[in-house]
Short mmCIF file of C-alpha atoms in Angstrom, two decimals:
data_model
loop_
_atom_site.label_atom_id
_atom_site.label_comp_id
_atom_site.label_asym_id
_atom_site.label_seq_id
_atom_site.Cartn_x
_atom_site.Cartn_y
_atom_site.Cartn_z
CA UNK M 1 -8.10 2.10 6.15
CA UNK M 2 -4.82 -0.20 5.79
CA UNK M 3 -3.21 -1.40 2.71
CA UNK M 4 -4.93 -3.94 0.64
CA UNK M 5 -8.61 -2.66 2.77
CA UNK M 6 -11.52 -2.78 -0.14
CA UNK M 7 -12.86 1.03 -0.26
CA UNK M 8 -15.10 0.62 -2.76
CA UNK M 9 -16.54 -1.62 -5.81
CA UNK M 10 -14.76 -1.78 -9.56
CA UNK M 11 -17.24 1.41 -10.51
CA UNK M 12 -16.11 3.72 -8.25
CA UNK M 13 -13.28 5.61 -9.58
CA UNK M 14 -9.80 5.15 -7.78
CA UNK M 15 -9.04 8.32 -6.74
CA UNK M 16 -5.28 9.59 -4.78
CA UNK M 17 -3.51 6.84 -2.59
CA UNK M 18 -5.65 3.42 -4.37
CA UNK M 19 -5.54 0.88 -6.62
CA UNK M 20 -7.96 -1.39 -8.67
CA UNK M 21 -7.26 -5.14 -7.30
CA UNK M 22 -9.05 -7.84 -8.77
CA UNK M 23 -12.29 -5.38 -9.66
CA UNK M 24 -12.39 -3.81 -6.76
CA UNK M 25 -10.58 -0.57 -5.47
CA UNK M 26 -8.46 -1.29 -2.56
CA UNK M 27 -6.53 1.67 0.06
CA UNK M 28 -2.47 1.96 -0.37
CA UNK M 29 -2.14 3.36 2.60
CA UNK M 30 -2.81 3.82 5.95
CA UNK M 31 -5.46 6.25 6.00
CA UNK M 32 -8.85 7.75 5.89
CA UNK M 33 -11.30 7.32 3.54
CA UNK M 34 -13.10 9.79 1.19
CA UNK M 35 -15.84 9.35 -1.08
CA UNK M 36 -16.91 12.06 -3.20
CA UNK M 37 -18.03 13.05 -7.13
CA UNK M 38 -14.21 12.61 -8.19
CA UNK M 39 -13.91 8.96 -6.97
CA UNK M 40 -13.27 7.02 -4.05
CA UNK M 41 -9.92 8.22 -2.45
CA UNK M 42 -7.34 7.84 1.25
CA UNK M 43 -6.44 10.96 2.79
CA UNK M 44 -2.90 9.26 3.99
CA UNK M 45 -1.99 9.58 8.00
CA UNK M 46 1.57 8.96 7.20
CA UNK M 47 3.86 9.81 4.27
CA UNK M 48 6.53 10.87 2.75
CA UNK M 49 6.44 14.14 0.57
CA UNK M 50 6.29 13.56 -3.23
CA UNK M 51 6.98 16.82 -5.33
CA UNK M 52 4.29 18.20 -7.26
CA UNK M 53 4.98 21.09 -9.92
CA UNK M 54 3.77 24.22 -8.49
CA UNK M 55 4.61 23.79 -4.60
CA UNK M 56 6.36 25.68 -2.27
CA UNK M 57 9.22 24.28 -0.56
CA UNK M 58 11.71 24.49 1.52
CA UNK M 59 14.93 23.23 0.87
CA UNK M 60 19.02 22.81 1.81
CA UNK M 61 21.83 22.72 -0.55
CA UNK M 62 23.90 19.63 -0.25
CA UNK M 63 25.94 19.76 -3.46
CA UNK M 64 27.21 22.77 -5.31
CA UNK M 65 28.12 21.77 -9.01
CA UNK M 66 29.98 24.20 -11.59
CA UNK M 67 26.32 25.13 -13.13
CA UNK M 68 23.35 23.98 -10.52
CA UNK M 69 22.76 23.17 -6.91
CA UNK M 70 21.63 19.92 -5.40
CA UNK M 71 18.74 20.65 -2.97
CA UNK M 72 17.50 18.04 -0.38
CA UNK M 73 13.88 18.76 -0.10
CA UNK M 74 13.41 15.75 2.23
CA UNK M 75 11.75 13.50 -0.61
CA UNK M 76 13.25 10.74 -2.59
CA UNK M 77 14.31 13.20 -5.65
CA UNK M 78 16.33 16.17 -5.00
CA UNK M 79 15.69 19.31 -5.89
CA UNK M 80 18.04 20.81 -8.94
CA UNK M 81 18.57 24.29 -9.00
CA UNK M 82 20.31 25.48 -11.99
CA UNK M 83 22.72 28.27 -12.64
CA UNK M 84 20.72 30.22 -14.75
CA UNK M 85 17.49 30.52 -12.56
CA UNK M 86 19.84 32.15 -9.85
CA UNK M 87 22.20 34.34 -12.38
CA UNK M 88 19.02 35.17 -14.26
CA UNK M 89 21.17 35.01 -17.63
CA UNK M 90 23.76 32.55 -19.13
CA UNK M 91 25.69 30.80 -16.92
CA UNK M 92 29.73 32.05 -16.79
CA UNK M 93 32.07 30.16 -14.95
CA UNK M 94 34.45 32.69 -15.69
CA UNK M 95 32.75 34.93 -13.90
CA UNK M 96 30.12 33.91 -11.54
CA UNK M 97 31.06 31.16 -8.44
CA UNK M 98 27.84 29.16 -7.44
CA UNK M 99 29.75 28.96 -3.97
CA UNK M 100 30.05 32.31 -3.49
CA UNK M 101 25.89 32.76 -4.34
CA UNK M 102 24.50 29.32 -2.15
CA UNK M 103 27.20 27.29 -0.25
CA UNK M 104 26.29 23.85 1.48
CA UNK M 105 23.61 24.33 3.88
CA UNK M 106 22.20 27.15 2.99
CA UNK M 107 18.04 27.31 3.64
CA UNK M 108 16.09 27.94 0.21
CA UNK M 109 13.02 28.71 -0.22
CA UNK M 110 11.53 27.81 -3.68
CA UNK M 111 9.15 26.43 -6.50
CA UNK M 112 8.79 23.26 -8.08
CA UNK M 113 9.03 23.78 -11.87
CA UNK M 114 9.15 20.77 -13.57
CA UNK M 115 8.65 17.35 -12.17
CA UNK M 116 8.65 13.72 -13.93
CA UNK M 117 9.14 10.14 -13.90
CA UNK M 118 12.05 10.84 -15.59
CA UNK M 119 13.63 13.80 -14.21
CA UNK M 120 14.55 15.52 -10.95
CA UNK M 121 11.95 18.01 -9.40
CA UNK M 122 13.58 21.28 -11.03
CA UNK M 123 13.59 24.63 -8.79
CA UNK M 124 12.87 28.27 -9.36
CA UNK M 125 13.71 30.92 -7.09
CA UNK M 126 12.81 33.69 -9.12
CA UNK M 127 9.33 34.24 -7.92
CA UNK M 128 7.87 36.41 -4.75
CA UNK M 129 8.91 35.37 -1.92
CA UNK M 130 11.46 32.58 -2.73
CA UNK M 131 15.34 32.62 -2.50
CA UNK M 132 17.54 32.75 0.69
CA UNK M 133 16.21 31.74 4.08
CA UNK M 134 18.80 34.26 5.96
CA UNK M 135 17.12 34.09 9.62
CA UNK M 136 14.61 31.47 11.33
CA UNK M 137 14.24 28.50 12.74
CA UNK M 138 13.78 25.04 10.93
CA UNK M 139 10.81 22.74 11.93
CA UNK M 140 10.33 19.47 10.24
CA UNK M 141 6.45 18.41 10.13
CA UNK M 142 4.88 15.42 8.40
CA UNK M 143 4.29 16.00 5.12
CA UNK M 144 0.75 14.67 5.51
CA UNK M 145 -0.48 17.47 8.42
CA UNK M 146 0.94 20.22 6.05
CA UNK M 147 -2.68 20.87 4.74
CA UNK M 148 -3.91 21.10 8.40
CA UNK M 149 -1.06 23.89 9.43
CA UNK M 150 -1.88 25.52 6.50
CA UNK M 151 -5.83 25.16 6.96
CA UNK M 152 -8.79 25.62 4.29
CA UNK M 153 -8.03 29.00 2.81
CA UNK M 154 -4.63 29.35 4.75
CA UNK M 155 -6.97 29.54 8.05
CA UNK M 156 -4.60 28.29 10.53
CA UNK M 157 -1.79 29.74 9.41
CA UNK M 158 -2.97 33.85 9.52
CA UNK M 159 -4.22 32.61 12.43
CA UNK M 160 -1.05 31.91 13.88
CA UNK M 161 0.94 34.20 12.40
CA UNK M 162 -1.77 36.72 13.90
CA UNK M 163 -1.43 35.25 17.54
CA UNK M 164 2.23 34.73 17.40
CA UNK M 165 3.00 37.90 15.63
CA UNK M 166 5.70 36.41 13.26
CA UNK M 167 6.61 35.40 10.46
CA UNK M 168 5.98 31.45 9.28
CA UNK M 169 6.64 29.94 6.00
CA UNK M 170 5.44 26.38 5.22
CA UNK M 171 6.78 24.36 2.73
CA UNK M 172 4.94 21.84 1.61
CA UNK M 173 7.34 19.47 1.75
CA UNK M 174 7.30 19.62 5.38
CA UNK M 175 9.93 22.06 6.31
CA UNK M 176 8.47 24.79 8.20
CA UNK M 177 10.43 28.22 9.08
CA UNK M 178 9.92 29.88 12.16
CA UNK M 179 11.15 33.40 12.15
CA UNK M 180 10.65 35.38 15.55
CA UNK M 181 13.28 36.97 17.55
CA UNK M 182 11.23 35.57 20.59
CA UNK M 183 12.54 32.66 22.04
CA UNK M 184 9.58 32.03 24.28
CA UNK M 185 7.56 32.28 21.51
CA UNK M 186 9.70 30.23 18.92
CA UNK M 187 9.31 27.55 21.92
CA UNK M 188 5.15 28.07 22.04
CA UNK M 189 5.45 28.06 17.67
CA UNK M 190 7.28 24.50 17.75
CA UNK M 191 4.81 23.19 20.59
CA UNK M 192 1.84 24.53 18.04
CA UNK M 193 3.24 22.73 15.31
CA UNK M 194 3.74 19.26 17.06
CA UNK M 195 0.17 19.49 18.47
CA UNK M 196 -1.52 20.04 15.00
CA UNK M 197 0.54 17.34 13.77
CA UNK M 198 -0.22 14.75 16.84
CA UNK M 199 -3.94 15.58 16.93
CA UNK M 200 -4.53 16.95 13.55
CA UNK M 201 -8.34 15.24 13.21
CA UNK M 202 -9.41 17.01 16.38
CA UNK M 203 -12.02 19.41 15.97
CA UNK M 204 -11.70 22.94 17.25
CA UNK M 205 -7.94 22.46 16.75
CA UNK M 206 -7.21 25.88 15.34
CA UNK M 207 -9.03 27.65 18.50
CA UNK M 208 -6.28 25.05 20.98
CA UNK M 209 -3.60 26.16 18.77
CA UNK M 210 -4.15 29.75 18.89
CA UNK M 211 -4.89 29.50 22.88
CA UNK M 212 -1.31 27.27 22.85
CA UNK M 213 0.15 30.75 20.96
CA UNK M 214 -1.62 33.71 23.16
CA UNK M 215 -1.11 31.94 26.39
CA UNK M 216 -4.49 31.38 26.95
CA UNK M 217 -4.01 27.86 26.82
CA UNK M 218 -1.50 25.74 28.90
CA UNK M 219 -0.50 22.63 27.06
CA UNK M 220 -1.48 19.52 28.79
CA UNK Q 1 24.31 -45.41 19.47
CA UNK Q 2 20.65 -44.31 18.42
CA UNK Q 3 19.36 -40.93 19.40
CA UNK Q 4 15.85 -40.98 20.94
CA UNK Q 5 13.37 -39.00 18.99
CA UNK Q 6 11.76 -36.25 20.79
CA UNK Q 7 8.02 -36.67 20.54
CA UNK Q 8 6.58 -33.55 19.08
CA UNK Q 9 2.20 -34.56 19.89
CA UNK Q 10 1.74 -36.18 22.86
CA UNK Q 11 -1.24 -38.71 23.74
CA UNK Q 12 -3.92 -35.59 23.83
CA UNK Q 13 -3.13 -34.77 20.20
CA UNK Q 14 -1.10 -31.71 21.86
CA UNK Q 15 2.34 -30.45 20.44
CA UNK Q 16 5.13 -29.83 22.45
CA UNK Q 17 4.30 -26.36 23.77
CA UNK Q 18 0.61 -27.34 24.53
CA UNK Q 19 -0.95 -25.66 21.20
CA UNK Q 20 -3.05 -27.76 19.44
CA UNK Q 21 -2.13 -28.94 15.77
CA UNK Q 22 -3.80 -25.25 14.11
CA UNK Q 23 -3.14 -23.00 16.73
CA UNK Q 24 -0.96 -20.05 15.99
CA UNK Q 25 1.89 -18.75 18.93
CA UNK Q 26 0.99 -15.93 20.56
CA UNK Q 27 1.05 -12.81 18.28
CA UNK Q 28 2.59 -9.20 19.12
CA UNK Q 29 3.10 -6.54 17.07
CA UNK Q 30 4.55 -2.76 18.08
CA UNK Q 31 4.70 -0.12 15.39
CA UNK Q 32 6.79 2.87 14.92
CA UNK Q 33 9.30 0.91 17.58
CA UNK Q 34 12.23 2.55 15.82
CA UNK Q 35 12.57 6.30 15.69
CA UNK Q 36 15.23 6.68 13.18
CA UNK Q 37 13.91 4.45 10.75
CA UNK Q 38 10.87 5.77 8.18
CA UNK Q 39 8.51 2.73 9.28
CA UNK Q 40 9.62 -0.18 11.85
CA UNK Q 41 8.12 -2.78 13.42
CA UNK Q 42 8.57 -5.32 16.56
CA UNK Q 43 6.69 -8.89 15.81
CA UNK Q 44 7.19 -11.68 18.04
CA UNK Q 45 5.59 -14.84 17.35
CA UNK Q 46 5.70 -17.17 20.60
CA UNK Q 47 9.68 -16.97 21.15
CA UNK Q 48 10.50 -15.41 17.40
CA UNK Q 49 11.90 -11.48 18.38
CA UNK Q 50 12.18 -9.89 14.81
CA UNK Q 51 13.03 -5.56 14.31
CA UNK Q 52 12.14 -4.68 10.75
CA UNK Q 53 13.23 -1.04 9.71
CA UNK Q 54 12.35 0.48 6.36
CA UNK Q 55 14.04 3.57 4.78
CA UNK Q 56 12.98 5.20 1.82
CA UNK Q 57 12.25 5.63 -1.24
CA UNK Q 58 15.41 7.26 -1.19
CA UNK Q 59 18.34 8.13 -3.78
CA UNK Q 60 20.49 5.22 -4.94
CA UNK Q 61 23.81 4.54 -4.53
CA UNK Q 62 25.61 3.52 -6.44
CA UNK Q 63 23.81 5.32 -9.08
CA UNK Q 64 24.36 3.13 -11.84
CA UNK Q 65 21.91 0.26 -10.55
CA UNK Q 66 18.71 2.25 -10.34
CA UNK Q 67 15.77 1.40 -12.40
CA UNK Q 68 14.28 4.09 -14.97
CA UNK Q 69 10.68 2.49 -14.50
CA UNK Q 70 10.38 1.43 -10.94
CA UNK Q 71 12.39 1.52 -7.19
CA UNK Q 72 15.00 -1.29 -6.38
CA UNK Q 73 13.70 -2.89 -3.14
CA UNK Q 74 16.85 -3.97 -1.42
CA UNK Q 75 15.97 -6.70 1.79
CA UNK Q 76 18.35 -7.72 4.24
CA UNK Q 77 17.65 -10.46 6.59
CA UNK Q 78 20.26 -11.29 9.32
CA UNK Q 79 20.33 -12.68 12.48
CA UNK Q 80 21.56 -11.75 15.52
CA UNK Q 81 24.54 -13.43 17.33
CA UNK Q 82 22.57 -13.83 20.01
CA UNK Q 83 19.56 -14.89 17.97
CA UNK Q 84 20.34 -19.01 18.21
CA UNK Q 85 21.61 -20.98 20.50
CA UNK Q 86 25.35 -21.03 19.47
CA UNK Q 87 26.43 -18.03 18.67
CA UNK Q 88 26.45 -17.31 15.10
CA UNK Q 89 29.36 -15.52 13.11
CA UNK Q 90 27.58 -11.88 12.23
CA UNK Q 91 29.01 -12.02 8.82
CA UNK Q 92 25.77 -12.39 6.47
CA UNK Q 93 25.93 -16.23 5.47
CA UNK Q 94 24.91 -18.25 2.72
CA UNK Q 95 21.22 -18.91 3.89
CA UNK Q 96 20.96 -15.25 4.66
CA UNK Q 97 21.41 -14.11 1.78
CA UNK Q 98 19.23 -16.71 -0.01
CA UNK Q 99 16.37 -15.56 2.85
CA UNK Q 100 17.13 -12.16 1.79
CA UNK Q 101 16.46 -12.89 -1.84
CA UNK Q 102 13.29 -14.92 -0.87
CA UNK Q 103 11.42 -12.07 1.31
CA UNK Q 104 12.40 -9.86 -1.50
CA UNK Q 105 10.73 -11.67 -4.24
CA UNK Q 106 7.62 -12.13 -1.78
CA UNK Q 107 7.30 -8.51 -0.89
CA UNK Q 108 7.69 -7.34 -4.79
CA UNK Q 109 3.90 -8.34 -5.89
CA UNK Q 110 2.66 -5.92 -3.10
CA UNK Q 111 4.93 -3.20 -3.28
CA UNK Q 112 4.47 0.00 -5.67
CA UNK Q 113 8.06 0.29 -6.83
CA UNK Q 114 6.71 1.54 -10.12
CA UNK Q 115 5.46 4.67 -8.38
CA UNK Q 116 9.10 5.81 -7.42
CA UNK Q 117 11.15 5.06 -10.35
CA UNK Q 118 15.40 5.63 -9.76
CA UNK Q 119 15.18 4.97 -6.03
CA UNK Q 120 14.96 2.76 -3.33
CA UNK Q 121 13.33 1.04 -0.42
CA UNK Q 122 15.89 -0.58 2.02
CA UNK Q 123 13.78 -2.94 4.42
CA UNK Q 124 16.10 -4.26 7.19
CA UNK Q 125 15.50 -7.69 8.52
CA UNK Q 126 16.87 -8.23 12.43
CA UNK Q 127 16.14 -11.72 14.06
CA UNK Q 128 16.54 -10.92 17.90
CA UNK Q 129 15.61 -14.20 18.64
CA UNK Q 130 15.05 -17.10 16.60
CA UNK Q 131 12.58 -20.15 17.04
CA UNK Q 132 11.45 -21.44 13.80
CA UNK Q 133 9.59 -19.99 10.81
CA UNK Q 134 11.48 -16.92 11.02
CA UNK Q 135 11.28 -16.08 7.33
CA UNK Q 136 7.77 -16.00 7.05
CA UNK Q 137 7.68 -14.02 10.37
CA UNK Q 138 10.23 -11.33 8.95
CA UNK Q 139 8.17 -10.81 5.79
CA UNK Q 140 5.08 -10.20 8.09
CA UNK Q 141 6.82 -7.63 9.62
CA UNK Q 142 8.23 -6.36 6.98
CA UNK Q 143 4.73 -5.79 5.13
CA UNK Q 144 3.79 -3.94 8.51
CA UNK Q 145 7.16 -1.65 8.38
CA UNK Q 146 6.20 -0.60 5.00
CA UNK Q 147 2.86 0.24 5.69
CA UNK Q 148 3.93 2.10 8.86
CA UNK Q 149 7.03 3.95 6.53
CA UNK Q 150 4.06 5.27 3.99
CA UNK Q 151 5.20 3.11 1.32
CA UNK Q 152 2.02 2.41 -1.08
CA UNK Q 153 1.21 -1.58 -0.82
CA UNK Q 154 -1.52 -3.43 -3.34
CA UNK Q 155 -1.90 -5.20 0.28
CA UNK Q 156 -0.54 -6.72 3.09
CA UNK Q 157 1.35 -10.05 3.28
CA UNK Q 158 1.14 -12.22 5.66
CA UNK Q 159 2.95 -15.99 6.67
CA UNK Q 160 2.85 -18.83 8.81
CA UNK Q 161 4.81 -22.30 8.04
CA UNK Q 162 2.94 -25.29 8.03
CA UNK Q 163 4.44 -29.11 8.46
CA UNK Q 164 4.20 -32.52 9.54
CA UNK Q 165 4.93 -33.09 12.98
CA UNK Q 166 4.90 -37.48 14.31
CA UNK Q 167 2.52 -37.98 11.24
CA UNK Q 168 0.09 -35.04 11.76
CA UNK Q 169 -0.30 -31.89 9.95
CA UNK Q 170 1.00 -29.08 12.37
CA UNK Q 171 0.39 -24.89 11.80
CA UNK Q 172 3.29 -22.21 12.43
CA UNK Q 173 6.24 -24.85 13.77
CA UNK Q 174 8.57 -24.28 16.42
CA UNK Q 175 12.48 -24.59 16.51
CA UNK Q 176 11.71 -28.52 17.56
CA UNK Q 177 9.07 -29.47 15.13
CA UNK Q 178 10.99 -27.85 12.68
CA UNK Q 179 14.01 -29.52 13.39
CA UNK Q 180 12.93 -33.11 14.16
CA UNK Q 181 9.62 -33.12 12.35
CA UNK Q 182 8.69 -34.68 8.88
CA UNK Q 183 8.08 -31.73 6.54
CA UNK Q 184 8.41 -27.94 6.80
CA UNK Q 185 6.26 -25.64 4.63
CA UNK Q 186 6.99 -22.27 5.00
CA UNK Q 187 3.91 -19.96 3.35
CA UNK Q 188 3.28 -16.19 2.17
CA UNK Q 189 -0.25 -15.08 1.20
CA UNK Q 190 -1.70 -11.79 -0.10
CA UNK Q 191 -5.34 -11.76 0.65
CA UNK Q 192 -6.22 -8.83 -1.21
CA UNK Q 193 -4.87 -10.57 -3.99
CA UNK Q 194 -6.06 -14.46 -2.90
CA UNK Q 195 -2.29 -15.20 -4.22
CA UNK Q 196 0.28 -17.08 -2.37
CA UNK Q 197 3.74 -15.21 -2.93
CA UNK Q 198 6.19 -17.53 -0.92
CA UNK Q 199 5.80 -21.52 -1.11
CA UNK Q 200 9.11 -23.78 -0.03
CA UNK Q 201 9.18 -26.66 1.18
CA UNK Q 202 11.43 -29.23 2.65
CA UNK Q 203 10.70 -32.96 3.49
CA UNK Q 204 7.98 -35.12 2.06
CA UNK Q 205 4.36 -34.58 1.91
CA UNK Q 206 1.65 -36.52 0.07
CA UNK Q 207 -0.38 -34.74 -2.06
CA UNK Q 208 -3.37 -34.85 0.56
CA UNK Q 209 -1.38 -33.57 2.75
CA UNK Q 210 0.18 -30.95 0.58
CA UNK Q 211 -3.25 -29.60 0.13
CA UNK Q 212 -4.10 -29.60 3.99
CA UNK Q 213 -1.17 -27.93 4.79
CA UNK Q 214 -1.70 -25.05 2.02
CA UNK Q 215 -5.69 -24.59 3.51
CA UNK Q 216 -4.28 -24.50 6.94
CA UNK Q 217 -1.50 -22.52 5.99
CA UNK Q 218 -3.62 -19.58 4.39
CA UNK Q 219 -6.25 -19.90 7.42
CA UNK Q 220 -3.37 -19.15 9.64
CA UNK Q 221 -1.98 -16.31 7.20
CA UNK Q 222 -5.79 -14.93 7.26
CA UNK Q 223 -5.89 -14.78 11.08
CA UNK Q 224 -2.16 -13.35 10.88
CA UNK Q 225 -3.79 -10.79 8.53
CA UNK Q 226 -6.09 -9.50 10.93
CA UNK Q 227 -3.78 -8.58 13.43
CA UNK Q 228 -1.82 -6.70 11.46
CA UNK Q 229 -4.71 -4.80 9.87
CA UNK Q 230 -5.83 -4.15 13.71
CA UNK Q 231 -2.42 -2.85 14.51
CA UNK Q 232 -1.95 -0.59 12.13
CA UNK Q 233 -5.78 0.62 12.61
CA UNK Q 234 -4.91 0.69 16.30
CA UNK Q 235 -1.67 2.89 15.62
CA UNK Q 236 -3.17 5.28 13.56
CA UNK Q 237 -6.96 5.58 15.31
CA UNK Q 238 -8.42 8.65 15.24
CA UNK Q 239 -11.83 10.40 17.62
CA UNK Q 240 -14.45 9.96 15.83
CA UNK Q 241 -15.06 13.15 13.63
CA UNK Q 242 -12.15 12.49 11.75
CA UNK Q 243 -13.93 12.98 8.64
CA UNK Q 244 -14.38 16.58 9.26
CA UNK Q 245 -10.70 16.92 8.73
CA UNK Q 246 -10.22 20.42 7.50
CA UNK Q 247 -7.77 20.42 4.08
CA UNK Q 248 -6.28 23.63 2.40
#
């Protein structure tokens, strides 16, 4: 499907990535298409990632103000992270120094609280799992194959994580962490990762992917 | 002294690069040509070399002229030194900018600013090399940069000029016919939309020919169309099972 492609008649209803044009649902994107009980909708093959409240991400401080940190979470709204999420309590300036806790470029891991037209996407880290990224390696992915690493049920990922024996946490924004003290097999995790993103609609992809991982498997 | 006029349809009824009076210049289109860039695009049309890049939706600066209820689209359209025959000064000029202005306000009816509100989509116009109906050429380009960048489109847009070349109605003019024919229409159509979102014009038509040159025009947009939609289908193909596509 392409932008402007007619998906389905006026009464269908226009589900993610579509628009009604003239009584008749047209694709937004380049995509696929899916028809289903919920409406006619485009599985998009290239995108940017929009927050959502609820997700996982992965971020990196690029501004430090007196009561909150900026967070680029490669979308077009940065991430805020206030003071009082990280201090769990009111904010002192007398006494606590944001620097001190997250300077520039440190990796975060968190959740997407609040998210609106209006307002930036706001952060937690106060959850399982979330805060400080102190060790790994960064892997950007498009935000579009993040369902695929991630698989139905988290599939693909145990599966690698199984295979690989380490440690990888994907954000869905598209920042993936890689955290093996391997470097052969930090090497074999980024090479897994491009090839689910470059052939993501292949079928049998996860058993490639865990081959790529084991050894089994040379990459072509 | 008199200057001889060049004569732009020769005894056969052909023009001066032997196309025929609705025949299009050849058509190629490369996406993704950029790496940097979110979404990019090479067209060239005949001898017209145009490099479209597209960043964003992204944060503005400076802050204080975002929108609260949709993205800014800003459009820059320059063109080369090397683009014309004389070398021309780099520094944006006066029809530049107006060109700018006029792509922008062409692209805005497809584009889903309201989607993003407080950002913005930068789409960067390059003529490499320029030989006639460049405008309408960039904005084709730049509808297939934005589709390539992920940006979410009502459609695609796509343009040909149309104009009168020794008394006949001629489709997608060269540098000559543009320069030493009668009129030069330059056109912008949505076809998902059956709306026309770019009409100039400059030189004299009658009205029969007006409305000739707006059916040729959109017939040439239409087959313009297609090729982009094949591109971008070509880009992006996937095997065959790709509805099996396994999602979390």
């Amino acid at each position: 499907m392409v932008p402007g492609e007619v998906i389905g008649s006026g009464d269908n209803r226009a589900g993610e990535n579509t628009v009604k044009v003239q009584g008749s649902i047209v694709a937004t994107r380049v995509g696929i298409r899916r028809g289903g009980p919920e409406g006619v909708s485009v599985i998009p093959l290239k995108g940017f990632y929009v927050p959502r409240v609820g997700d996982m991400v992965v971020g990196i401080v690029c501004d430090v103000s007196y009561n909150m940190w900026k967070v680029d979470i490669s979308s077009p709204y940065f991430g805020v992270l206030p003071a009082t999420d990280v201090f769990g309590r009111r904010f002192d300036p007398t006494m606590d120094d944001p620097l001190k806790q997250f300077d520039i470029g440190t990796v975060l891991k968190a959740k997407i609280v609040a998210f609106d037209r209006s307002q930036d996407p706001l952060l937690t880290i106060r959850d399982q799992d979330l805060g400080k990224a102190d060790f790994g390696f960064l892997v950007r992915v498009n935000p579009s194959k993040i369902p695929r690493v991630i698989g139905r049920g988290g599939s693909m990922l145990s599966k690698i994580q199984q295979a690989s024996n380490s440690r990888v946490i994907v954000g869905q924004n598209g920042t993936v962490i890689i955290t093996t003290s391997d470097p052969v097999m930090r090497d074999k995790l980024i090479r897994a990762l491009k090839l689910i993103e470059d052939e993501a609609h292949v079928y049998g992809l996860t058993e490639k992917v865990v081959g790529l991982i084991s050894g089994k498997v040379e990459e072509q | 002294m008199t200057e001889e006029k060049t004569k732009l349809i020769d005894e056969e009824g052909l023009r001066t690069d032997g196309r025929k009076p609705d025949e299009l210049r050849p058509i190629r289109i490369e996406l993704g040509y950029l790496k940097h860039a979110d979404g990019s695009a090479l067209y060239e049309q005949g001898k017209c070399k145009i490099l479209v890049a597209v960043f964003g939706p992204s944060e503005v600066h400076p802050k204080h002229i975002e929108l609260p209820d949709r993205a800014i689209l800003k459009v820059r359209y320059h063109m080369a030194p090397f683009s014309v025959d004389e070398r021309k000064s780099p520094a944006p000029s006066r029809r530049e900018m107006e060109l700018s202005m006029v792509v922008r306000n062409a692209l805005e009816p497809i584009v889903m600013t309201e989607l993003f509100p407080r950002t913005v989509i930068e789409i960067f116009i390059e003529i490499l090399q320029a030989d006639g109906g460049t405008r309408v050429a960039g904005l084709t380009a730049a509808a297939l940069a934005l589709a390539d960048a992920g940006i979410p489109l009502r459609g695609l847009v796509a343009g040909c000029a149309v104009g009168k070349a020794d008394g006949t109605m001629v489709l997608d003019l060269n540098d000559i016919e543009d320069k030493e024919g009668d009129a030069d229409m330059p056109i912008a159509y949505i076809p998902t939309m059956n709306k026309v979102s770019l009409l100039q014009m400059d030189g004299l038509l009658t009205r029969d020919e007006f409305r000739q040159g707006i059916s040729m025009a959109i017939n040439g947009s239409m087959r313009i169309y297609a090729l982009q939609a094949a591109a971008l289908k070509s880009k992006y193909s996937q095997p065959e099972n790709q509805e099996k596509e396994e999602t979390q």
